CSV table of C-alpha atoms in Angstrom, one decimal:
chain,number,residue,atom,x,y,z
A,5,UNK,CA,92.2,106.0,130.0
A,6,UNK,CA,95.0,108.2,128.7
A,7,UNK,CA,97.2,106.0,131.0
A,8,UNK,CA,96.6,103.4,128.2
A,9,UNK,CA,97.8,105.4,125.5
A,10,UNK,CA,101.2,106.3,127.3
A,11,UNK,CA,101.4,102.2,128.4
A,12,UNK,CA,101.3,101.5,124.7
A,13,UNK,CA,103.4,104.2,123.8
A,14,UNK,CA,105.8,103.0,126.0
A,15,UNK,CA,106.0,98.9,125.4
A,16,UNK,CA,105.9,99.7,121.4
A,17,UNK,CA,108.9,101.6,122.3
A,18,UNK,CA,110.9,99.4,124.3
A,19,UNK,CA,109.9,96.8,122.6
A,20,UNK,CA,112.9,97.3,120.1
A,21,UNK,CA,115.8,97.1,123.0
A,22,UNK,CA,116.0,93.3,123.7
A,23,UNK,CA,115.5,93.3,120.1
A,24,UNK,CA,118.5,95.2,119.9
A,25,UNK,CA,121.1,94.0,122.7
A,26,UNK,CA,120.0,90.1,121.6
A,27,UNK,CA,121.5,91.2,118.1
A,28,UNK,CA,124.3,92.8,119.1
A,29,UNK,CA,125.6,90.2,121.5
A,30,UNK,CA,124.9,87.1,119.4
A,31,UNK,CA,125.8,88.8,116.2
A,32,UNK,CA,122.8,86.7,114.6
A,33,UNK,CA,120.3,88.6,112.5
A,34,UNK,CA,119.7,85.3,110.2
A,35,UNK,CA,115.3,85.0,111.1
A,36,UNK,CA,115.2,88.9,111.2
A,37,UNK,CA,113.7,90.0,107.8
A,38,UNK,CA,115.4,93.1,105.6
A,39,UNK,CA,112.2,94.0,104.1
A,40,UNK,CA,110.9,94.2,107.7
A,41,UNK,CA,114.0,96.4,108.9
A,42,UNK,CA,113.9,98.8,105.7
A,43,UNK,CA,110.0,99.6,104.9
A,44,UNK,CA,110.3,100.0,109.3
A,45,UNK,CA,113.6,102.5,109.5
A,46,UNK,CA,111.6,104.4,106.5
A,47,UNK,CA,108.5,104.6,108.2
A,48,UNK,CA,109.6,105.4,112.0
A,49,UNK,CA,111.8,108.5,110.3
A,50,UNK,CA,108.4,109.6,108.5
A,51,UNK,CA,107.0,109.3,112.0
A,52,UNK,CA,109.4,111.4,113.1
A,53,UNK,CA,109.0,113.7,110.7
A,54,UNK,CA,105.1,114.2,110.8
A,55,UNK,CA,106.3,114.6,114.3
A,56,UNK,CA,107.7,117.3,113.9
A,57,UNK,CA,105.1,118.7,111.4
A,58,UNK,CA,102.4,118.5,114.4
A,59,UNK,CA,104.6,119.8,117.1
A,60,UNK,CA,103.7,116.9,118.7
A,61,UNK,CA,107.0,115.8,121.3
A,62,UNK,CA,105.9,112.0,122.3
A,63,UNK,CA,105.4,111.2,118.6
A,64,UNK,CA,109.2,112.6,118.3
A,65,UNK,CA,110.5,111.4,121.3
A,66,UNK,CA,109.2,108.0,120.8
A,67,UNK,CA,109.5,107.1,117.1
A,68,UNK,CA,113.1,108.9,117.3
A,69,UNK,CA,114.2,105.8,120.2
A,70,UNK,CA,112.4,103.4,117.6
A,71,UNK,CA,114.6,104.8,114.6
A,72,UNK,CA,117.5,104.5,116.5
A,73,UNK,CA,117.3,100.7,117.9
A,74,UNK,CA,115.6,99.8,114.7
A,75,UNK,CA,118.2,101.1,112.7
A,76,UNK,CA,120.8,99.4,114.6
A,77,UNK,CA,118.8,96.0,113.8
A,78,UNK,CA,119.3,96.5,110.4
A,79,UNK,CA,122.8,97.6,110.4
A,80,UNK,CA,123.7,94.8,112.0
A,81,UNK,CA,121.5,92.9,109.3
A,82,UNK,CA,123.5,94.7,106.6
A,83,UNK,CA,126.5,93.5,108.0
A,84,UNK,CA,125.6,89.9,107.9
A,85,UNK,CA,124.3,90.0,104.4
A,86,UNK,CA,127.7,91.2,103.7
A,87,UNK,CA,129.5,89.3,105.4
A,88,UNK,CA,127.7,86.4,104.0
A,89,UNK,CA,128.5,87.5,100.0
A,90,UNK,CA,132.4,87.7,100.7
A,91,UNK,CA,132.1,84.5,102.0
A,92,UNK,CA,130.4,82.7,99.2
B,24,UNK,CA,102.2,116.9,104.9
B,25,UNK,CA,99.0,114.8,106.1
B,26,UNK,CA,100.1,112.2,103.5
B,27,UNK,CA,103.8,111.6,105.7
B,28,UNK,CA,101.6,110.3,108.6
B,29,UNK,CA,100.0,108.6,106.3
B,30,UNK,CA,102.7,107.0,104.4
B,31,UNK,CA,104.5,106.7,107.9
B,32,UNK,CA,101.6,104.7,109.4
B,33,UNK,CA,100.9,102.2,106.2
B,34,UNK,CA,104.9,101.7,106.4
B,35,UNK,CA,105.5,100.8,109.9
B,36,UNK,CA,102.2,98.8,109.5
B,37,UNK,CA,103.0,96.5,106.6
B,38,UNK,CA,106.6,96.4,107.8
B,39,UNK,CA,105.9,93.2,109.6
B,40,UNK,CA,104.3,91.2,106.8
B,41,UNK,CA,107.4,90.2,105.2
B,42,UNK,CA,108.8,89.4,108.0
B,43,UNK,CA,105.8,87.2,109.2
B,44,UNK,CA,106.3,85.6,105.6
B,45,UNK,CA,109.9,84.9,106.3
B,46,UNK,CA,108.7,83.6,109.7
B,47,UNK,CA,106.0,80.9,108.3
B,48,UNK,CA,108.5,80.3,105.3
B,49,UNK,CA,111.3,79.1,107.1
B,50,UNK,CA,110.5,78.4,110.4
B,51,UNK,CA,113.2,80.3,111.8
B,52,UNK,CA,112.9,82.5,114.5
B,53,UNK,CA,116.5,82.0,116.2
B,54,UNK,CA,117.6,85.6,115.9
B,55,UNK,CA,114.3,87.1,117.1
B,56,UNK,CA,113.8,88.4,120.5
B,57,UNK,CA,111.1,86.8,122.2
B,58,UNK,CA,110.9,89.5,125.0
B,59,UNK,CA,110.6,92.2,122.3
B,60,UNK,CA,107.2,90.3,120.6
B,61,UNK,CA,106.2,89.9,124.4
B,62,UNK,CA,106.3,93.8,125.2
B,63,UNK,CA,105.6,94.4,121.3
B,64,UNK,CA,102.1,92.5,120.8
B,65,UNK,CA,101.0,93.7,124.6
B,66,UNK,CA,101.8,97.2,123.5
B,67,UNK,CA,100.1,97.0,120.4
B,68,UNK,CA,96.9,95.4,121.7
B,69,UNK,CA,96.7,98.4,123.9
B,70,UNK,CA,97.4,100.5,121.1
B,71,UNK,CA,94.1,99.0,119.8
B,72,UNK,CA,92.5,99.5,123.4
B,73,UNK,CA,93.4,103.1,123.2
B,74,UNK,CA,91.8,103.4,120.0
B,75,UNK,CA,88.7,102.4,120.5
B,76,UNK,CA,88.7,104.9,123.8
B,77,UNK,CA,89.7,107.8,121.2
B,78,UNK,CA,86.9,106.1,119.0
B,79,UNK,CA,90.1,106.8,116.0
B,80,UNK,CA,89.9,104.4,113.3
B,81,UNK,CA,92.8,104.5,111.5
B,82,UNK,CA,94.7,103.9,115.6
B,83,UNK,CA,92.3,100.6,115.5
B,84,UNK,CA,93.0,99.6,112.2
B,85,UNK,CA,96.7,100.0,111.7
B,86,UNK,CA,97.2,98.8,115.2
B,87,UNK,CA,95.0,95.6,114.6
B,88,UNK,CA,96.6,94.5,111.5
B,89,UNK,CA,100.1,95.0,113.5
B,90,UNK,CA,98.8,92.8,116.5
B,91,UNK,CA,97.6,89.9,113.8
B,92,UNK,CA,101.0,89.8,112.1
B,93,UNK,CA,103.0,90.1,115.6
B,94,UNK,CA,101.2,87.7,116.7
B,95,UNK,CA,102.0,85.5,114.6
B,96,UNK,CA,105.6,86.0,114.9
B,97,UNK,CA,105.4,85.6,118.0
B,98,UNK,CA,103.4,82.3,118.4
B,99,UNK,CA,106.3,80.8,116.0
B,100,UNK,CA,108.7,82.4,118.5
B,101,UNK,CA,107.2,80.1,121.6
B,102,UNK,CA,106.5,76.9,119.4
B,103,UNK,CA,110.4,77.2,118.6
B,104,UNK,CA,111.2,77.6,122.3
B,105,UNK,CA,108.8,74.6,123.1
B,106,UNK,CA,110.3,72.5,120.5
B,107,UNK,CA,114.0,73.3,121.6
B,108,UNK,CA,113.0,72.5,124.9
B,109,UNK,CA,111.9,69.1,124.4
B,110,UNK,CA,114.6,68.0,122.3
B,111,UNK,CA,116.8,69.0,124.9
Protein backbone atom coordinates (compact mmCIF):
# COMPACT_ATOMS: atom_id res chain seq x y z
CA UNK A 1 0.00 0.00 0.00
CA UNK A 2 2.90 2.39 0.59
CA UNK A 3 3.26 2.20 -3.28
CA UNK A 4 0.06 4.39 -3.22
CA UNK A 5 1.42 6.96 -1.19
CA UNK A 6 4.66 7.43 -3.38
CA UNK A 7 2.06 7.30 -6.74
CA UNK A 8 0.27 10.22 -5.16
CA UNK A 9 3.22 11.78 -4.14
CA UNK A 10 4.49 11.69 -7.37
CA UNK A 11 1.28 12.84 -9.78
CA UNK A 12 0.61 15.83 -7.13
CA UNK A 13 4.07 16.66 -8.00
CA UNK A 14 4.20 16.52 -11.56
CA UNK A 15 1.14 17.64 -11.87
CA UNK A 16 2.46 21.33 -11.92
CA UNK A 17 4.89 20.80 -15.09
CA UNK A 18 2.40 20.90 -18.03
CA UNK A 19 1.00 23.44 -15.90
CA UNK A 20 4.11 25.09 -16.17
CA UNK A 21 5.55 24.69 -19.90
CA UNK A 22 1.62 25.39 -21.19
CA UNK A 23 2.25 28.92 -19.48
CA UNK A 24 5.38 29.60 -20.52
CA UNK A 25 5.03 28.78 -24.21
CA UNK A 26 1.56 30.43 -24.73
CA UNK A 27 2.43 33.29 -22.43
CA UNK A 28 -1.42 33.02 -21.30
CA UNK A 29 -2.13 32.98 -17.61
CA UNK A 30 -5.74 34.86 -18.14
CA UNK A 31 -8.17 31.58 -16.43
CA UNK A 32 -5.29 30.94 -13.88
CA UNK A 33 -6.39 32.53 -10.52
CA UNK A 34 -3.75 34.88 -8.31
CA UNK A 35 -5.43 34.08 -5.20
CA UNK A 36 -4.93 30.41 -6.23
CA UNK A 37 -1.09 30.99 -7.13
CA UNK A 38 -0.27 33.16 -3.83
CA UNK A 39 -2.22 31.30 -0.78
CA UNK A 40 -0.41 28.00 -2.98
CA UNK A 41 3.44 29.42 -3.29
CA UNK A 42 2.76 30.31 0.61
CA UNK A 43 1.63 27.12 1.53
CA UNK A 44 4.03 24.67 -0.52
CA UNK A 45 7.17 26.90 1.09
CA UNK A 46 5.47 26.22 4.69
CA UNK A 47 5.55 22.58 3.43
CA UNK A 48 8.83 22.89 2.86
CA UNK A 49 9.61 24.22 5.84
CA UNK A 50 7.73 21.71 8.28
CA UNK A 51 9.82 19.61 6.05
CA UNK A 52 12.55 20.41 7.21
CA UNK A 53 11.28 20.67 10.81
CA UNK A 54 10.52 16.73 10.67
CA UNK A 55 13.60 15.72 8.88
CA UNK A 56 11.37 14.28 6.64
CA UNK A 57 13.31 14.37 2.74
CA UNK A 58 10.14 13.40 0.33
CA UNK A 59 8.09 16.12 2.07
CA UNK A 60 11.27 18.49 1.05
CA UNK A 61 12.02 17.07 -1.98
CA UNK A 62 8.53 17.16 -3.29
CA UNK A 63 6.93 20.37 -2.11
CA UNK A 64 10.41 22.16 -3.02
CA UNK A 65 9.65 20.93 -7.16
CA UNK A 66 5.94 22.19 -6.32
CA UNK A 67 7.35 25.70 -5.08
CA UNK A 68 9.41 25.96 -7.81
CA UNK A 69 6.92 25.21 -10.92
CA UNK A 70 4.25 26.90 -8.89
CA UNK A 71 6.08 29.84 -8.39
CA UNK A 72 6.95 30.15 -11.99
CA UNK A 73 2.95 30.07 -12.65
CA UNK A 74 2.58 32.90 -10.80
CA UNK A 75 5.45 34.85 -12.00
CA UNK A 76 4.29 34.53 -15.17
CA UNK A 77 0.82 35.59 -13.72
CA UNK A 78 2.50 38.68 -12.23
CA UNK A 79 3.75 39.54 -15.36
CA UNK A 80 0.46 39.59 -17.23
CA UNK A 81 -1.27 41.54 -14.65
CA UNK A 82 1.37 44.01 -15.30
CA UNK A 83 1.50 43.97 -18.46
CA UNK A 84 -2.13 44.41 -18.59
CA UNK A 85 -2.10 47.90 -16.19
CA UNK A 86 0.57 49.60 -18.62
CA UNK A 87 -1.62 48.88 -21.22
CA UNK A 88 -4.81 50.31 -19.90
CA UNK B 1 6.16 24.35 14.73
CA UNK B 2 3.11 21.74 14.52
CA UNK B 3 1.06 24.80 13.58
CA UNK B 4 3.39 25.38 10.02
CA UNK B 5 2.03 21.93 8.91
CA UNK B 6 -0.87 23.02 9.84
CA UNK B 7 -1.11 26.35 8.39
CA UNK B 8 0.83 24.72 5.24
CA UNK B 9 -1.86 22.01 4.81
CA UNK B 10 -5.18 24.50 5.27
CA UNK B 11 -3.16 26.82 2.61
CA UNK B 12 -2.42 24.48 -0.19
CA UNK B 13 -5.96 23.11 0.65
CA UNK B 14 -8.07 26.26 0.22
CA UNK B 15 -5.71 27.43 -2.50
CA UNK B 16 -7.98 26.03 -5.17
CA UNK B 17 -11.25 27.47 -4.02
CA UNK B 18 -10.77 30.78 -5.56
CA UNK B 19 -9.60 29.53 -8.29
CA UNK B 20 -12.66 27.09 -8.70
CA UNK B 21 -14.67 30.44 -8.12
CA UNK B 22 -12.87 32.15 -10.92
CA UNK B 23 -13.53 28.95 -12.96
CA UNK B 24 -17.58 28.73 -12.48
CA UNK B 25 -17.47 32.70 -12.56
CA UNK B 26 -16.17 33.11 -15.94
CA UNK B 27 -16.15 30.10 -17.61
CA UNK B 28 -12.70 30.34 -18.63
CA UNK B 29 -10.40 27.77 -18.53
CA UNK B 30 -8.15 28.65 -21.71
CA UNK B 31 -4.89 29.09 -19.83
CA UNK B 32 -5.30 25.96 -17.65
CA UNK B 33 -3.60 22.82 -18.34
CA UNK B 34 -5.83 20.00 -18.80
CA UNK B 35 -3.02 17.34 -18.36
CA UNK B 36 -2.04 18.96 -15.03
CA UNK B 37 -5.94 18.48 -13.53
CA UNK B 38 -5.67 14.93 -15.22
CA UNK B 39 -2.38 13.85 -13.18
CA UNK B 40 -3.55 16.47 -10.33
CA UNK B 41 -7.25 15.01 -9.35
CA UNK B 42 -5.79 11.18 -9.96
CA UNK B 43 -2.96 12.04 -7.60
CA UNK B 44 -5.10 13.51 -5.12
CA UNK B 45 -7.78 10.73 -5.12
CA UNK B 46 -4.94 8.48 -4.26
CA UNK B 47 -3.89 10.83 -1.78
CA UNK B 48 -7.34 10.07 -0.26
CA UNK B 49 -6.75 6.23 -0.90
CA UNK B 50 -3.59 6.46 0.98
CA UNK B 51 -5.25 8.05 3.77
CA UNK B 52 -7.66 5.86 4.57
CA UNK B 53 -4.79 2.94 4.49
CA UNK B 54 -2.81 5.22 7.15
CA UNK B 55 -6.37 5.49 8.71
CA UNK B 56 -4.99 9.65 8.95
CA UNK B 57 -7.80 12.03 9.00
CA UNK B 58 -6.57 15.11 8.38
CA UNK B 59 -4.54 13.13 4.80
CA UNK B 60 -8.48 12.24 4.05
CA UNK B 61 -9.89 15.43 4.77
CA UNK B 62 -7.57 17.98 3.24
CA UNK B 63 -7.06 15.64 0.29
CA UNK B 64 -10.94 15.18 -0.16
CA UNK B 65 -11.82 18.78 -0.20
CA UNK B 66 -8.79 19.21 -2.85
CA UNK B 67 -10.23 16.39 -5.10
CA UNK B 68 -13.91 18.17 -4.91
CA UNK B 69 -12.63 21.54 -5.97
CA UNK B 70 -10.06 19.95 -8.69
CA UNK B 71 -12.66 18.38 -9.82
CA UNK B 72 -14.49 20.78 -10.61
CA UNK B 73 -11.89 22.59 -12.43
CA UNK B 74 -11.40 20.10 -14.19
CA UNK B 75 -14.84 19.08 -15.43
CA UNK B 76 -15.04 22.84 -16.73
CA UNK B 77 -11.62 22.11 -18.34
CA UNK B 78 -13.27 19.11 -20.66
CA UNK B 79 -16.84 20.86 -21.17
CA UNK B 80 -14.60 23.75 -22.68
CA UNK B 81 -12.66 21.22 -24.84
CA UNK B 82 -16.05 19.66 -25.89
CA UNK B 83 -17.53 22.86 -26.63
CA UNK B 84 -14.41 24.07 -28.77
CA UNK B 85 -14.58 20.96 -30.54
CA UNK B 86 -17.96 21.17 -31.85
CA UNK B 87 -17.80 24.60 -32.92
CA UNK B 88 -14.99 23.77 -34.85
Amino acid sequence: MRIIGIIAATLTTIAFFPQVIQVIKSKDTKSISLTMYILFVTGVLLWVLYGFYLNDLPIIIANSIVAVASTIILCYKIREIRSNLKKS
